[in-house]
């Protein structure tokens, strides 16, 4: 296997309090020591076997009255030793390749993959290693993308705030309520982004504590819709709520459920043109496991989502070309729904609008 040479610069993920490069032996030295140990073990094994066979042959010769052991028997012994050596070599070489690959991963090359060869157990070990390396590569790429996206999203409101404040200080802009309000609006954008990032980090790490209590979902949906009424009227968009009668109370975190609904309604308002309609529905239906569940949907009459974009709408920071949001609202909604043991899905048709529906088990 061809060896690669890597930069000796400290990787971003390496702890600051540890020296780089590592003080331990390089990966190729580890491989060399491994093969030397295997060779010594095999040599010692061969000596023990040959000595034992010679002793047994001598004892057999004495017992048979000096009859000599045929040369074919000796050849069989030698052949057996060769077969054992070949088996050891078949296992040792793939393990040596795994050591090489592990060394490259330790140096930050997560694209490294080990050849799946050798005995069945060694092939299984190589598959497990490749799976681990693939997950490390995916995680590293997601981390880099997240840092780039967060940097971009933070830069926009900060640039606006900085520009306006510099203009006010230099006397370029008048210190009127409209100018101050624009600065305040950008601070709200910044605060919302930070809150969304914190919520997303807590949910994805499993550290989000849900404060569950019996909740009237119909009342919560009506109150959430009412909070967006003024915004919908200003945009010329119809906003309605349709709750099925006698919906049972459900054990959920009302603040987080309100956050899910608010994200979905805000997203629908963002893409519904003047004269359009947004409809929120709450109902009870049967779950796939035979139990009962609450289904909540937010449907709009906007332009819809392209088929290529639809599978990715719940990915964090994913935005279509025409998207005007930060790409976090639907990702947060998905994680909060799943934290309650529910499921969420999106249906859309270009020119006919989008429906996002999520379900919550009654026994959450």
JSON list of C-alpha atoms in Angstrom, two decimals, residues 156-298:
[
{"chain": "A", "resi": 156, "resn": "UNK", "atom": "CA", "xyz": [-24.53, 39.53, 8.19]},
{"chain": "A", "resi": 157, "resn": "UNK", "atom": "CA", "xyz": [-26.30, 41.13, 11.20]},
{"chain": "A", "resi": 158, "resn": "UNK", "atom": "CA", "xyz": [-22.98, 42.17, 12.76]},
{"chain": "A", "resi": 159, "resn": "UNK", "atom": "CA", "xyz": [-21.99, 43.96, 9.55]},
{"chain": "A", "resi": 160, "resn": "UNK", "atom": "CA", "xyz": [-25.31, 45.84, 9.48]},
{"chain": "A", "resi": 161, "resn": "UNK", "atom": "CA", "xyz": [-25.03, 46.79, 13.15]},
{"chain": "A", "resi": 162, "resn": "UNK", "atom": "CA", "xyz": [-21.41, 47.90, 12.76]},
{"chain": "A", "resi": 163, "resn": "UNK", "atom": "CA", "xyz": [-22.15, 49.94, 9.62]},
{"chain": "A", "resi": 164, "resn": "UNK", "atom": "CA", "xyz": [-25.09, 51.74, 11.19]},
{"chain": "A", "resi": 165, "resn": "UNK", "atom": "CA", "xyz": [-23.25, 52.52, 14.42]},
{"chain": "A", "resi": 166, "resn": "UNK", "atom": "CA", "xyz": [-20.22, 53.85, 12.53]},
{"chain": "A", "resi": 167, "resn": "UNK", "atom": "CA", "xyz": [-22.56, 55.99, 10.43]},
{"chain": "A", "resi": 168, "resn": "UNK", "atom": "CA", "xyz": [-24.23, 57.38, 13.56]},
{"chain": "A", "resi": 169, "resn": "UNK", "atom": "CA", "xyz": [-20.88, 58.17, 15.20]},
{"chain": "A", "resi": 170, "resn": "UNK", "atom": "CA", "xyz": [-19.52, 59.86, 12.05]},
{"chain": "A", "resi": 171, "resn": "UNK", "atom": "CA", "xyz": [-22.73, 61.83, 11.59]},
{"chain": "A", "resi": 172, "resn": "UNK", "atom": "CA", "xyz": [-23.52, 60.18, 8.25]},
{"chain": "A", "resi": 173, "resn": "UNK", "atom": "CA", "xyz": [-26.85, 58.83, 9.55]},
{"chain": "A", "resi": 174, "resn": "UNK", "atom": "CA", "xyz": [-29.28, 60.79, 11.70]},
{"chain": "A", "resi": 175, "resn": "UNK", "atom": "CA", "xyz": [-29.96, 59.39, 15.17]},
{"chain": "A", "resi": 176, "resn": "UNK", "atom": "CA", "xyz": [-33.67, 58.98, 14.53]},
{"chain": "A", "resi": 177, "resn": "UNK", "atom": "CA", "xyz": [-36.03, 56.24, 15.77]},
{"chain": "A", "resi": 178, "resn": "UNK", "atom": "CA", "xyz": [-36.09, 54.52, 12.37]},
{"chain": "A", "resi": 179, "resn": "UNK", "atom": "CA", "xyz": [-32.31, 54.11, 12.28]},
{"chain": "A", "resi": 180, "resn": "UNK", "atom": "CA", "xyz": [-32.19, 52.88, 15.88]},
{"chain": "A", "resi": 181, "resn": "UNK", "atom": "CA", "xyz": [-35.03, 50.48, 15.18]},
{"chain": "A", "resi": 182, "resn": "UNK", "atom": "CA", "xyz": [-33.11, 48.93, 12.26]},
{"chain": "A", "resi": 183, "resn": "UNK", "atom": "CA", "xyz": [-30.16, 48.33, 14.59]},
{"chain": "A", "resi": 184, "resn": "UNK", "atom": "CA", "xyz": [-32.47, 46.80, 17.19]},
{"chain": "A", "resi": 185, "resn": "UNK", "atom": "CA", "xyz": [-33.99, 44.54, 14.55]},
{"chain": "A", "resi": 186, "resn": "UNK", "atom": "CA", "xyz": [-30.57, 43.19, 13.64]},
{"chain": "A", "resi": 187, "resn": "UNK", "atom": "CA", "xyz": [-29.80, 42.50, 17.30]},
{"chain": "A", "resi": 188, "resn": "UNK", "atom": "CA", "xyz": [-33.04, 40.48, 17.41]},
{"chain": "A", "resi": 189, "resn": "UNK", "atom": "CA", "xyz": [-31.85, 38.49, 14.38]},
{"chain": "A", "resi": 190, "resn": "UNK", "atom": "CA", "xyz": [-28.54, 37.86, 16.10]},
{"chain": "A", "resi": 191, "resn": "UNK", "atom": "CA", "xyz": [-30.22, 36.84, 19.36]},
{"chain": "A", "resi": 192, "resn": "UNK", "atom": "CA", "xyz": [-32.60, 34.49, 17.55]},
{"chain": "A", "resi": 193, "resn": "UNK", "atom": "CA", "xyz": [-29.73, 32.84, 15.69]},
{"chain": "A", "resi": 194, "resn": "UNK", "atom": "CA", "xyz": [-27.82, 32.26, 18.93]},
{"chain": "A", "resi": 195, "resn": "UNK", "atom": "CA", "xyz": [-30.93, 30.84, 20.62]},
{"chain": "A", "resi": 196, "resn": "UNK", "atom": "CA", "xyz": [-31.58, 28.55, 17.65]},
{"chain": "A", "resi": 197, "resn": "UNK", "atom": "CA", "xyz": [-27.99, 27.30, 17.66]},
{"chain": "A", "resi": 198, "resn": "UNK", "atom": "CA", "xyz": [-28.16, 26.61, 21.38]},
{"chain": "A", "resi": 199, "resn": "UNK", "atom": "CA", "xyz": [-31.46, 24.74, 21.04]},
{"chain": "A", "resi": 200, "resn": "UNK", "atom": "CA", "xyz": [-30.14, 22.71, 18.13]},
{"chain": "A", "resi": 201, "resn": "UNK", "atom": "CA", "xyz": [-26.95, 21.81, 20.00]},
{"chain": "A", "resi": 202, "resn": "UNK", "atom": "CA", "xyz": [-28.90, 20.72, 23.09]},
{"chain": "A", "resi": 203, "resn": "UNK", "atom": "CA", "xyz": [-31.33, 18.58, 21.11]},
{"chain": "A", "resi": 204, "resn": "UNK", "atom": "CA", "xyz": [-28.70, 16.90, 18.92]},
{"chain": "A", "resi": 205, "resn": "UNK", "atom": "CA", "xyz": [-26.53, 16.10, 21.93]},
{"chain": "A", "resi": 206, "resn": "UNK", "atom": "CA", "xyz": [-29.48, 14.67, 23.86]},
{"chain": "A", "resi": 207, "resn": "UNK", "atom": "CA", "xyz": [-28.97, 17.22, 26.65]},
{"chain": "A", "resi": 208, "resn": "UNK", "atom": "CA", "xyz": [-32.29, 19.03, 26.19]},
{"chain": "A", "resi": 209, "resn": "UNK", "atom": "CA", "xyz": [-34.50, 18.58, 29.26]},
{"chain": "A", "resi": 210, "resn": "UNK", "atom": "CA", "xyz": [-38.19, 18.50, 28.34]},
{"chain": "A", "resi": 211, "resn": "UNK", "atom": "CA", "xyz": [-40.59, 19.90, 30.94]},
{"chain": "A", "resi": 212, "resn": "UNK", "atom": "CA", "xyz": [-43.56, 17.71, 30.07]},
{"chain": "A", "resi": 213, "resn": "UNK", "atom": "CA", "xyz": [-47.05, 18.38, 31.41]},
{"chain": "A", "resi": 214, "resn": "UNK", "atom": "CA", "xyz": [-50.63, 17.67, 30.27]},
{"chain": "A", "resi": 215, "resn": "UNK", "atom": "CA", "xyz": [-51.22, 20.15, 27.45]},
{"chain": "A", "resi": 216, "resn": "UNK", "atom": "CA", "xyz": [-54.32, 21.17, 25.52]},
{"chain": "A", "resi": 217, "resn": "UNK", "atom": "CA", "xyz": [-52.92, 21.03, 21.98]},
{"chain": "A", "resi": 218, "resn": "UNK", "atom": "CA", "xyz": [-55.95, 22.75, 20.45]},
{"chain": "A", "resi": 219, "resn": "UNK", "atom": "CA", "xyz": [-55.61, 25.72, 22.79]},
{"chain": "A", "resi": 220, "resn": "UNK", "atom": "CA", "xyz": [-51.86, 25.91, 22.24]},
{"chain": "A", "resi": 221, "resn": "UNK", "atom": "CA", "xyz": [-52.31, 25.89, 18.46]},
{"chain": "A", "resi": 222, "resn": "UNK", "atom": "CA", "xyz": [-54.97, 28.62, 18.63]},
{"chain": "A", "resi": 223, "resn": "UNK", "atom": "CA", "xyz": [-52.76, 30.82, 20.83]},
{"chain": "A", "resi": 224, "resn": "UNK", "atom": "CA", "xyz": [-49.74, 30.35, 18.56]},
{"chain": "A", "resi": 225, "resn": "UNK", "atom": "CA", "xyz": [-51.77, 31.22, 15.47]},
{"chain": "A", "resi": 226, "resn": "UNK", "atom": "CA", "xyz": [-53.12, 34.31, 17.24]},
{"chain": "A", "resi": 227, "resn": "UNK", "atom": "CA", "xyz": [-49.56, 35.52, 17.93]},
{"chain": "A", "resi": 228, "resn": "UNK", "atom": "CA", "xyz": [-48.90, 35.57, 14.16]},
{"chain": "A", "resi": 229, "resn": "UNK", "atom": "CA", "xyz": [-52.21, 37.20, 13.22]},
{"chain": "A", "resi": 230, "resn": "UNK", "atom": "CA", "xyz": [-50.85, 40.74, 12.98]},
{"chain": "A", "resi": 231, "resn": "UNK", "atom": "CA", "xyz": [-47.90, 39.64, 10.83]},
{"chain": "A", "resi": 232, "resn": "UNK", "atom": "CA", "xyz": [-50.19, 37.66, 8.51]},
{"chain": "A", "resi": 233, "resn": "UNK", "atom": "CA", "xyz": [-52.60, 40.60, 8.15]},
{"chain": "A", "resi": 234, "resn": "UNK", "atom": "CA", "xyz": [-49.72, 42.95, 7.36]},
{"chain": "A", "resi": 235, "resn": "UNK", "atom": "CA", "xyz": [-48.58, 40.60, 4.61]},
{"chain": "A", "resi": 236, "resn": "UNK", "atom": "CA", "xyz": [-52.07, 40.09, 3.23]},
{"chain": "A", "resi": 237, "resn": "UNK", "atom": "CA", "xyz": [-52.02, 36.36, 4.05]},
{"chain": "A", "resi": 238, "resn": "UNK", "atom": "CA", "xyz": [-54.98, 34.46, 5.46]},
{"chain": "A", "resi": 239, "resn": "UNK", "atom": "CA", "xyz": [-54.20, 32.47, 8.61]},
{"chain": "A", "resi": 240, "resn": "UNK", "atom": "CA", "xyz": [-56.67, 29.99, 10.09]},
{"chain": "A", "resi": 241, "resn": "UNK", "atom": "CA", "xyz": [-56.70, 27.16, 12.61]},
{"chain": "A", "resi": 242, "resn": "UNK", "atom": "CA", "xyz": [-58.94, 24.09, 12.46]},
{"chain": "A", "resi": 243, "resn": "UNK", "atom": "CA", "xyz": [-59.00, 21.94, 15.60]},
{"chain": "A", "resi": 244, "resn": "UNK", "atom": "CA", "xyz": [-60.89, 18.66, 15.77]},
{"chain": "A", "resi": 245, "resn": "UNK", "atom": "CA", "xyz": [-63.41, 18.58, 18.64]},
{"chain": "A", "resi": 246, "resn": "UNK", "atom": "CA", "xyz": [-62.64, 16.88, 21.94]},
{"chain": "A", "resi": 247, "resn": "UNK", "atom": "CA", "xyz": [-58.90, 16.48, 21.40]},
{"chain": "A", "resi": 248, "resn": "UNK", "atom": "CA", "xyz": [-57.37, 14.79, 24.46]},
{"chain": "A", "resi": 249, "resn": "UNK", "atom": "CA", "xyz": [-54.62, 16.44, 26.49]},
{"chain": "A", "resi": 250, "resn": "UNK", "atom": "CA", "xyz": [-51.14, 15.20, 25.66]},
{"chain": "A", "resi": 251, "resn": "UNK", "atom": "CA", "xyz": [-48.01, 14.95, 27.79]},
{"chain": "A", "resi": 252, "resn": "UNK", "atom": "CA", "xyz": [-45.54, 17.32, 26.11]},
{"chain": "A", "resi": 253, "resn": "UNK", "atom": "CA", "xyz": [-43.35, 20.32, 26.82]},
{"chain": "A", "resi": 254, "resn": "UNK", "atom": "CA", "xyz": [-45.72, 23.17, 25.88]},
{"chain": "A", "resi": 255, "resn": "UNK", "atom": "CA", "xyz": [-42.93, 25.71, 25.38]},
{"chain": "A", "resi": 256, "resn": "UNK", "atom": "CA", "xyz": [-41.07, 23.43, 22.96]},
{"chain": "A", "resi": 257, "resn": "UNK", "atom": "CA", "xyz": [-44.25, 22.43, 21.13]},
{"chain": "A", "resi": 258, "resn": "UNK", "atom": "CA", "xyz": [-45.11, 26.11, 20.75]},
{"chain": "A", "resi": 259, "resn": "UNK", "atom": "CA", "xyz": [-41.60, 26.63, 19.34]},
{"chain": "A", "resi": 260, "resn": "UNK", "atom": "CA", "xyz": [-42.20, 23.90, 16.74]},
{"chain": "A", "resi": 261, "resn": "UNK", "atom": "CA", "xyz": [-45.49, 25.44, 15.64]},
{"chain": "A", "resi": 262, "resn": "UNK", "atom": "CA", "xyz": [-44.01, 28.94, 15.60]},
{"chain": "A", "resi": 263, "resn": "UNK", "atom": "CA", "xyz": [-41.14, 27.80, 13.37]},
{"chain": "A", "resi": 264, "resn": "UNK", "atom": "CA", "xyz": [-43.52, 26.13, 10.94]},
{"chain": "A", "resi": 265, "resn": "UNK", "atom": "CA", "xyz": [-45.93, 29.08, 10.78]},
{"chain": "A", "resi": 266, "resn": "UNK", "atom": "CA", "xyz": [-43.09, 31.62, 10.43]},
{"chain": "A", "resi": 267, "resn": "UNK", "atom": "CA", "xyz": [-41.59, 29.53, 7.64]},
{"chain": "A", "resi": 268, "resn": "UNK", "atom": "CA", "xyz": [-44.97, 29.34, 5.87]},
{"chain": "A", "resi": 269, "resn": "UNK", "atom": "CA", "xyz": [-45.47, 33.11, 6.17]},
{"chain": "A", "resi": 270, "resn": "UNK", "atom": "CA", "xyz": [-42.04, 33.69, 4.68]},
{"chain": "A", "resi": 271, "resn": "UNK", "atom": "CA", "xyz": [-42.94, 31.88, 1.45]},
{"chain": "A", "resi": 272, "resn": "UNK", "atom": "CA", "xyz": [-46.64, 32.60, 1.09]},
{"chain": "A", "resi": 273, "resn": "UNK", "atom": "CA", "xyz": [-47.37, 35.56, -1.20]},
{"chain": "A", "resi": 274, "resn": "UNK", "atom": "CA", "xyz": [-49.99, 38.22, -0.58]},
{"chain": "A", "resi": 275, "resn": "UNK", "atom": "CA", "xyz": [-53.46, 36.78, -1.05]},
{"chain": "A", "resi": 276, "resn": "UNK", "atom": "CA", "xyz": [-52.30, 33.30, -0.02]},
{"chain": "A", "resi": 277, "resn": "UNK", "atom": "CA", "xyz": [-53.61, 31.13, 2.78]},
{"chain": "A", "resi": 278, "resn": "UNK", "atom": "CA", "xyz": [-52.02, 29.24, 5.69]},
{"chain": "A", "resi": 279, "resn": "UNK", "atom": "CA", "xyz": [-54.06, 26.62, 7.51]},
{"chain": "A", "resi": 280, "resn": "UNK", "atom": "CA", "xyz": [-53.15, 24.94, 10.79]},
{"chain": "A", "resi": 281, "resn": "UNK", "atom": "CA", "xyz": [-54.96, 21.70, 11.61]},
{"chain": "A", "resi": 282, "resn": "UNK", "atom": "CA", "xyz": [-54.97, 19.50, 14.72]},
{"chain": "A", "resi": 283, "resn": "UNK", "atom": "CA", "xyz": [-56.58, 16.05, 14.78]},
{"chain": "A", "resi": 284, "resn": "UNK", "atom": "CA", "xyz": [-56.39, 12.64, 16.40]},
{"chain": "A", "resi": 285, "resn": "UNK", "atom": "CA", "xyz": [-55.74, 9.49, 14.38]},
{"chain": "A", "resi": 286, "resn": "UNK", "atom": "CA", "xyz": [-54.36, 5.97, 14.63]},
{"chain": "A", "resi": 287, "resn": "UNK", "atom": "CA", "xyz": [-50.62, 5.40, 14.80]},
{"chain": "A", "resi": 288, "resn": "UNK", "atom": "CA", "xyz": [-48.77, 2.71, 12.87]},
{"chain": "A", "resi": 289, "resn": "UNK", "atom": "CA", "xyz": [-48.33, 0.65, 16.05]},
{"chain": "A", "resi": 290, "resn": "UNK", "atom": "CA", "xyz": [-52.07, 0.60, 16.68]},
{"chain": "A", "resi": 291, "resn": "UNK", "atom": "CA", "xyz": [-52.08, 3.34, 19.30]},
{"chain": "A", "resi": 292, "resn": "UNK", "atom": "CA", "xyz": [-53.43, 6.88, 19.11]},
{"chain": "A", "resi": 293, "resn": "UNK", "atom": "CA", "xyz": [-51.56, 10.02, 18.14]},
{"chain": "A", "resi": 294, "resn": "UNK", "atom": "CA", "xyz": [-52.10, 13.73, 17.66]},
{"chain": "A", "resi": 295, "resn": "UNK", "atom": "CA", "xyz": [-51.43, 15.00, 14.14]},
{"chain": "A", "resi": 296, "resn": "UNK", "atom": "CA", "xyz": [-50.68, 18.68, 13.54]},
{"chain": "A", "resi": 297, "resn": "UNK", "atom": "CA", "xyz": [-50.16, 20.14, 10.08]},
{"chain": "A", "resi": 298, "resn": "UNK", "atom": "CA", "xyz": [-49.28, 23.55, 8.67]}
]
